[in-house]
PDB file of C-alpha atoms in Angstrom:
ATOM      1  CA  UNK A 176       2.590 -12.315 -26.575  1.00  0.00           C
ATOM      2  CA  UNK A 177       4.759 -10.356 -23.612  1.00  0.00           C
ATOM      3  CA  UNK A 178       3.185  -7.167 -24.722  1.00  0.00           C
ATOM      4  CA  UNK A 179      -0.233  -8.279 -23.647  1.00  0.00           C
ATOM      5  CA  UNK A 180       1.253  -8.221 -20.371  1.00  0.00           C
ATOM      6  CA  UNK A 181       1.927  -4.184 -20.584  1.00  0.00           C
ATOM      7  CA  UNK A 182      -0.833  -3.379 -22.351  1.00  0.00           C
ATOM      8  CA  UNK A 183      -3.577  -6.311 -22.491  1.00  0.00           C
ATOM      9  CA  UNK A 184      -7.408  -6.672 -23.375  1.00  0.00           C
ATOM     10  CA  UNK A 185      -8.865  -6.684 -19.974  1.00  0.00           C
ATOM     11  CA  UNK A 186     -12.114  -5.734 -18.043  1.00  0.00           C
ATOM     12  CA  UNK A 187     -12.767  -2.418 -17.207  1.00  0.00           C
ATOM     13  CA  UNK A 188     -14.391  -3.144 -13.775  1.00  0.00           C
ATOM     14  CA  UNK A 189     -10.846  -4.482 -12.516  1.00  0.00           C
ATOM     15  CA  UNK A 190      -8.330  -1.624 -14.040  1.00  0.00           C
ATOM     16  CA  UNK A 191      -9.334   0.210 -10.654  1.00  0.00           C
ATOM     17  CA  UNK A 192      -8.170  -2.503  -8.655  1.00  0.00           C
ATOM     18  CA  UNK A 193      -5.220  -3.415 -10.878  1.00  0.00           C
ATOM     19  CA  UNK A 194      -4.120   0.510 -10.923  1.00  0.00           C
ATOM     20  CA  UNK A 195      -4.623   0.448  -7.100  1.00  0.00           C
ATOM     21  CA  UNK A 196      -2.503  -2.442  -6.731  1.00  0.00           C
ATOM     22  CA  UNK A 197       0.329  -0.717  -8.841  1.00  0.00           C
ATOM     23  CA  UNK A 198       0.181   2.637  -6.795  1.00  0.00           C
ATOM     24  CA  UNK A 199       0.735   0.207  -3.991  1.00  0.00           C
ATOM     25  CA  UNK A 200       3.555  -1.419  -5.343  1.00  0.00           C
ATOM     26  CA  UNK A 201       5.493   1.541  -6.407  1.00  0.00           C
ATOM     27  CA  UNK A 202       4.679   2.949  -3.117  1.00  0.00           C
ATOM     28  CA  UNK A 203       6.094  -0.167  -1.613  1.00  0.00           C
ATOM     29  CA  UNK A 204       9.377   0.389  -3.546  1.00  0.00           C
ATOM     30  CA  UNK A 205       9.782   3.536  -2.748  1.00  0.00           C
ATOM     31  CA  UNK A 206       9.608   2.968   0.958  1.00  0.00           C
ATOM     32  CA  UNK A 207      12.113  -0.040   0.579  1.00  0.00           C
ATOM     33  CA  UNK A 208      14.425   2.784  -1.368  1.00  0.00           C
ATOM     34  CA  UNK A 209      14.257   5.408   1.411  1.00  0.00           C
ATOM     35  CA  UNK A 210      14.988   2.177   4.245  1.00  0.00           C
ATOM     36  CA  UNK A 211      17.948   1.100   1.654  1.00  0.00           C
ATOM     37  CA  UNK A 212      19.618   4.241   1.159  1.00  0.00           C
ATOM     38  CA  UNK A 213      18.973   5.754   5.038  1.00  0.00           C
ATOM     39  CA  UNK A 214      21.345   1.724   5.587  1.00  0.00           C
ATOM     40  CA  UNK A 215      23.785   2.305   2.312  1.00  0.00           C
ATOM     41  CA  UNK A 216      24.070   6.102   3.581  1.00  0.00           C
ATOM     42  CA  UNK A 217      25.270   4.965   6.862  1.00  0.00           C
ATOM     43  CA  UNK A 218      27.756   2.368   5.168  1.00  0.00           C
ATOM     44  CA  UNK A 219      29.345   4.298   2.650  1.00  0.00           C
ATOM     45  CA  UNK A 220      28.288   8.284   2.693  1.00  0.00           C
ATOM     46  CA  UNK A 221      30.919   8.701  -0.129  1.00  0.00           C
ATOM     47  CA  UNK A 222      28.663   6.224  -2.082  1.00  0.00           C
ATOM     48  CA  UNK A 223      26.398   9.175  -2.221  1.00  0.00           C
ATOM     49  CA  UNK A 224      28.565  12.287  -2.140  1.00  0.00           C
ATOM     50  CA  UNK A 225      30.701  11.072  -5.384  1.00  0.00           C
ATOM     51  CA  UNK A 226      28.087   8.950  -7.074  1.00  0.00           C
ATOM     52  CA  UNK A 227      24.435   9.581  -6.149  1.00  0.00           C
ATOM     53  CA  UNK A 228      24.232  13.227  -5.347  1.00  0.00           C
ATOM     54  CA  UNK A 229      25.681  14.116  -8.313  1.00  0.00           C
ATOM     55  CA  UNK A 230      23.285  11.412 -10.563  1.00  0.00           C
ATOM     56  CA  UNK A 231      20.108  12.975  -8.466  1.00  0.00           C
ATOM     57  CA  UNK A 232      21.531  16.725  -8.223  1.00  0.00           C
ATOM     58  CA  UNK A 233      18.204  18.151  -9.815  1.00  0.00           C
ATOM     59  CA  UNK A 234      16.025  16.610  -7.117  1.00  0.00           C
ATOM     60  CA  UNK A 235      18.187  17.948  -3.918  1.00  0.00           C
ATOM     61  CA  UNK A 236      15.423  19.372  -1.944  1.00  0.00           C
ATOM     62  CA  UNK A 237      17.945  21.135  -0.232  1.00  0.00           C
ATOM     63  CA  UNK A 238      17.059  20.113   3.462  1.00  0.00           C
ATOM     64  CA  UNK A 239      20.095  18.087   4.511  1.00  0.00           C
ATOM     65  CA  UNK A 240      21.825  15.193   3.296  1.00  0.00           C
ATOM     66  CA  UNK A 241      19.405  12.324   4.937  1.00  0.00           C
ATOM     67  CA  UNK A 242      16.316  13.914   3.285  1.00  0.00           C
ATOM     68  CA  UNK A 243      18.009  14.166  -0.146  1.00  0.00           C
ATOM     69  CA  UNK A 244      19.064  10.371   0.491  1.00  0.00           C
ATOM     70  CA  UNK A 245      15.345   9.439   1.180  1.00  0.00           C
ATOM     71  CA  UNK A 246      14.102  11.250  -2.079  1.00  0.00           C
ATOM     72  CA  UNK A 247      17.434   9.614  -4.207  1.00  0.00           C
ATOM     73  CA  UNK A 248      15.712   6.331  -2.826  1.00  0.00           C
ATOM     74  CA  UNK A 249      12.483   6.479  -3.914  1.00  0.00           C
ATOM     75  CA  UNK A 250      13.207   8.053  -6.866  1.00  0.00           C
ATOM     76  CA  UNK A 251      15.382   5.164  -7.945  1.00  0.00           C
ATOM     77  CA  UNK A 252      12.947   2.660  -7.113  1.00  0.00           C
ATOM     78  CA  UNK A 253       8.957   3.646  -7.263  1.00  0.00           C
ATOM     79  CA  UNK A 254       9.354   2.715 -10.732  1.00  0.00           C
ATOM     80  CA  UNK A 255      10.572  -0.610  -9.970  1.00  0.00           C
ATOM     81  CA  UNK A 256       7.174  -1.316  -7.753  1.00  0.00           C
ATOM     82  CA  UNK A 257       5.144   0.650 -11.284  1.00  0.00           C
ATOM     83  CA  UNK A 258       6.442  -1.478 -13.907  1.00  0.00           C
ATOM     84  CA  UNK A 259       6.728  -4.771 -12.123  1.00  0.00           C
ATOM     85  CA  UNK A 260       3.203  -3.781  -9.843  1.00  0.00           C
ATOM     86  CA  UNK A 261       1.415  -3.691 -13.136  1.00  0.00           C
ATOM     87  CA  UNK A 262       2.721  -6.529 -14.510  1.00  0.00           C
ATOM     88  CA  UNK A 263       2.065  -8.740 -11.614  1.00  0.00           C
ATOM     89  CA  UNK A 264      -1.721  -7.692 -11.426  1.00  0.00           C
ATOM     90  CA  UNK A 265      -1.662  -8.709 -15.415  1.00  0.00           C
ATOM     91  CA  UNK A 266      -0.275 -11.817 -13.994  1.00  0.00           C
ATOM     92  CA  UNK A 267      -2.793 -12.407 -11.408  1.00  0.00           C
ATOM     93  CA  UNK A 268      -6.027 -11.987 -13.676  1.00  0.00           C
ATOM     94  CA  UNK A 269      -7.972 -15.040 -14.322  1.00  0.00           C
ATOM     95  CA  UNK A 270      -8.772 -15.710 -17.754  1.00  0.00           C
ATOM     96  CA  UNK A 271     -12.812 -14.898 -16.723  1.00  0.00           C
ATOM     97  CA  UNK A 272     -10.948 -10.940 -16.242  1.00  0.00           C
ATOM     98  CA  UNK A 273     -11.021 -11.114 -12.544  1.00  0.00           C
ATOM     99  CA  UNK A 274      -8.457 -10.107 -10.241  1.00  0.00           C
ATOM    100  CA  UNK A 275      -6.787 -12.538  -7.675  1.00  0.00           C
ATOM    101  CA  UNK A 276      -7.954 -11.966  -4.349  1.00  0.00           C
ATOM    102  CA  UNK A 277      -6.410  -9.272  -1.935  1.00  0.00           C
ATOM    103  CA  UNK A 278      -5.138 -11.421   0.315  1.00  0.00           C
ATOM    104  CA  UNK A 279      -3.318 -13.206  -2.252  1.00  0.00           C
ATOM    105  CA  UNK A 280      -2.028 -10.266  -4.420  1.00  0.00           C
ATOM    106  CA  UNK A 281      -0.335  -8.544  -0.871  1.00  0.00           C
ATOM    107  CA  UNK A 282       1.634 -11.878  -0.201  1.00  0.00           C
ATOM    108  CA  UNK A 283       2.824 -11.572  -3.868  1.00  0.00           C
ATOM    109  CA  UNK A 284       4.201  -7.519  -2.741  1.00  0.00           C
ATOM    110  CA  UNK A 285       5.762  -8.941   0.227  1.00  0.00           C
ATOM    111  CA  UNK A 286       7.276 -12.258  -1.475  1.00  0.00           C
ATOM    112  CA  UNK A 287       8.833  -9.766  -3.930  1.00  0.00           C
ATOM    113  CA  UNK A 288       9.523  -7.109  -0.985  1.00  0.00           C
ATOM    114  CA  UNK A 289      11.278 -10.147   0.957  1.00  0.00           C
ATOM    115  CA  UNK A 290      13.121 -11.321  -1.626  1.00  0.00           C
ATOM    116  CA  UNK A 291      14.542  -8.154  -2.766  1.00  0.00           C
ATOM    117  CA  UNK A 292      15.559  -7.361   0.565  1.00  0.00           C
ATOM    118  CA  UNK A 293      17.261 -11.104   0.731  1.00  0.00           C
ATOM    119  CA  UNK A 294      19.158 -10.257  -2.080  1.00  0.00           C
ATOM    120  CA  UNK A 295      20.341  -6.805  -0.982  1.00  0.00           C
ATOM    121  CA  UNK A 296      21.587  -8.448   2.392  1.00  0.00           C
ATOM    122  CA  UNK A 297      23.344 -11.521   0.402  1.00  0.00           C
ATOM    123  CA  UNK A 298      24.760  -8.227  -2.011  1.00  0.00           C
ATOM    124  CA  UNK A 299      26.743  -6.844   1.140  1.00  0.00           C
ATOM    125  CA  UNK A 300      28.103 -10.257   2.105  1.00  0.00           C
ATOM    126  CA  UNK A 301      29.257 -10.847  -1.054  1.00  0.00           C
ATOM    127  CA  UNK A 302      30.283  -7.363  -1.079  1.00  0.00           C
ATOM    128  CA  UNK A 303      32.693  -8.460   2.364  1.00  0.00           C
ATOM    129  CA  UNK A 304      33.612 -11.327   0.577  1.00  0.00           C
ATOM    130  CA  UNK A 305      34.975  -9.350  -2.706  1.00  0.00           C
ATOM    131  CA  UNK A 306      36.568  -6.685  -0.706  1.00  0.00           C
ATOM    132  CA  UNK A 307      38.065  -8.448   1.738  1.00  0.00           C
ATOM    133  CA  UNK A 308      41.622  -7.252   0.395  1.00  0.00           C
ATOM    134  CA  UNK A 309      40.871  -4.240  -0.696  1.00  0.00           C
ATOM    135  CA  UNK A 310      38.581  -3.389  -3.066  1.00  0.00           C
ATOM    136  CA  UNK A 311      38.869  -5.451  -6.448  1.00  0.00           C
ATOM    137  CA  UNK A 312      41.190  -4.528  -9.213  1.00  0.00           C
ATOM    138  CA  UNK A 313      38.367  -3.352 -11.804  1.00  0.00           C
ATOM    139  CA  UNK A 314      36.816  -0.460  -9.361  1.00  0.00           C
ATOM    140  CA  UNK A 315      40.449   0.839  -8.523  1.00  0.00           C
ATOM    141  CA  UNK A 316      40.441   3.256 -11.467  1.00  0.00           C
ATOM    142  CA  UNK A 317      37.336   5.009 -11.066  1.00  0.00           C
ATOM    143  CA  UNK A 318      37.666   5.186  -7.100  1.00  0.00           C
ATOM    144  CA  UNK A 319      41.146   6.945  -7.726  1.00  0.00           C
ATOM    145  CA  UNK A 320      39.606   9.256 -10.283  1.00  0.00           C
ATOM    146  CA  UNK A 321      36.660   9.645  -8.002  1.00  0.00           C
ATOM    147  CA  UNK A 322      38.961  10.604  -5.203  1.00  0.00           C
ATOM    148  CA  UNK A 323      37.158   8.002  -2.458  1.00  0.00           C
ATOM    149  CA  UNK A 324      38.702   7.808   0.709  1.00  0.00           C
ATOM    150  CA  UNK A 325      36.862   4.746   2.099  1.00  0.00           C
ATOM    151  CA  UNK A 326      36.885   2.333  -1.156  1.00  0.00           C
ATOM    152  CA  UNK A 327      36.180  -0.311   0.619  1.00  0.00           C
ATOM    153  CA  UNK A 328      32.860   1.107   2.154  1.00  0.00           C
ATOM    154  CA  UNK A 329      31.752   2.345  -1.714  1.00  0.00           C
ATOM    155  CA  UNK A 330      32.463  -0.808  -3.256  1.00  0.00           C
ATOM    156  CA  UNK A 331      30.437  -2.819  -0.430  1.00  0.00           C
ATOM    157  CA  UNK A 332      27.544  -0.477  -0.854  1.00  0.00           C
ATOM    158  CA  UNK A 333      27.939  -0.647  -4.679  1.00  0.00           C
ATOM    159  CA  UNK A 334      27.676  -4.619  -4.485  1.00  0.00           C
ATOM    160  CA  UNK A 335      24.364  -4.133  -1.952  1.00  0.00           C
ATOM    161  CA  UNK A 336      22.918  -1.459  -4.650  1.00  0.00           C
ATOM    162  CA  UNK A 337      23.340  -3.856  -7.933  1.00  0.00           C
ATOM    163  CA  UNK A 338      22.122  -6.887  -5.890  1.00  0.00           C
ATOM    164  CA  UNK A 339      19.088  -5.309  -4.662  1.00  0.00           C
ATOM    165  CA  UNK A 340      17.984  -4.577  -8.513  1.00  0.00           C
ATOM    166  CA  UNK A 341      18.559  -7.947  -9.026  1.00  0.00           C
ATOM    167  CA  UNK A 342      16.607  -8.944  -6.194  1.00  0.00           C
ATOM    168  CA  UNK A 343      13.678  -6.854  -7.277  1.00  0.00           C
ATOM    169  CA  UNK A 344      13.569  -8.785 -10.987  1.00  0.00           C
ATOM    170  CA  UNK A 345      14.055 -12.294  -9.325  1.00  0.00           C
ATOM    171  CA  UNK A 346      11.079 -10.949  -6.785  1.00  0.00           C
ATOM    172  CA  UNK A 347       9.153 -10.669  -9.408  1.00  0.00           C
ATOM    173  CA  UNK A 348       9.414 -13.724 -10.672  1.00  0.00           C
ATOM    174  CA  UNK A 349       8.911 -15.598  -8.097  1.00  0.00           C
ATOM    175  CA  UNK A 350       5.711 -13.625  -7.219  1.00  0.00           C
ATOM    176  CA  UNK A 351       4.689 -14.029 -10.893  1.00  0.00           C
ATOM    177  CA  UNK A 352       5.285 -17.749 -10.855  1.00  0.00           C
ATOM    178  CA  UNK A 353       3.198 -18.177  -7.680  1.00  0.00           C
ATOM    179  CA  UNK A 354       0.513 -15.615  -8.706  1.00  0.00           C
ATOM    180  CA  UNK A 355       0.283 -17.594 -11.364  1.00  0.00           C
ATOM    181  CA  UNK A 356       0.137 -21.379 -10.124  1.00  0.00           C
ATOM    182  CA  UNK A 357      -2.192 -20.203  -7.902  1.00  0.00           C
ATOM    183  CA  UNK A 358      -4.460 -19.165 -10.912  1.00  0.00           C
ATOM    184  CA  UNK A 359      -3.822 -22.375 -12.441  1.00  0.00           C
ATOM    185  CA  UNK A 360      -4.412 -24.622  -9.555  1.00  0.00           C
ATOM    186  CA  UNK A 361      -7.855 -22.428  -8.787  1.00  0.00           C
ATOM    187  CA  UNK A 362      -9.043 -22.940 -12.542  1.00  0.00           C
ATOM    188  CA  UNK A 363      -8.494 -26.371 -12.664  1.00  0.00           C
TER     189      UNK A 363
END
């Protein structure tokens, strides 16, 4: 049954809509990525010097470290906004094929946009929280290895990074679950 969700039976008169809706989302992330990392950059550049630089190396565009920080973040999130974009317009058809309204699909972007961005904020207080003494015991090996000089700053940025994935997943379903009631409550 999930795979109907990637790949389902549906109208062709809304894929247009549903496609444009997914450019939008994955545009969406990648704008939030660019914000994220131009913020985590400014935190923790070593984040990015020992970690992400060297994960993105074959995208460096070669115009300064800020511009190869705004391509790492879209590139690590436009496909966030694809996959979960599509999924949410599959969400948001009505079992007559059609499309939830406009109005309705944007506040189901910016629930998921909000959210994420809730959980990347509550990922650097937790991140103050677990590194208020020093960053914790199971990072010390690979910041030593790593050479960091400010572990405190990586590991806070790490904890903002990981939270804001997780952010993006429980976005989506909460914009799933109200796409979806909304669907339900307009059928019936």
């Amino acid at each position: 049954m999930a795979w109907k969700l990637l790949i389902p039976r549906l109208p062709l008169r809304v894929l247009p809509a549903m496609l444009g809706w997914t450019t939008c989302a994955a545009l969406m992330a990648g704008a939030f990525g660019i914000v994220h990392d131009q913020v985590t950059y400014t935190l923790a550049p070593e984040y990015f010097t020992h970690f992400k630089f060297h994960q993105f190396a074959h995208a460096d565009p070669g115009g300064g470290p800020r511009l190869f920080v705004s391509v790492i973040g879209f590139l690590a999130t436009w496909w966030v906004g694809l996959i979960t974009g599509w999924l949410l317009t599959r969400c948001a058809l009505d079992p007559d094929g059609d499309l939830a309204p406009p109005g309705r699909m944007l506040g189901a972007f910016l629930i998921m946009l909000g959210v994420t961005s809730i959980f990347s904020v509550s990922g650097y207080l937790y991140g103050l929280l677990r590194t208020a003494d020093g960053p914790p015991e199971v990072w010390r090996e690979w910041l030593e290895a790593s050479q960091v000089s400010d572990p405190v700053a990586f590991v806070l940025v790490g904890y903002i990074h990981l939270a804001s994935y997780v952010g993006g997943v429980v976005g989506f379903v909460v914009s799933a679950v109200m796409v979806r009631r909304a669907r339900a409550k307009q059928a019936g």
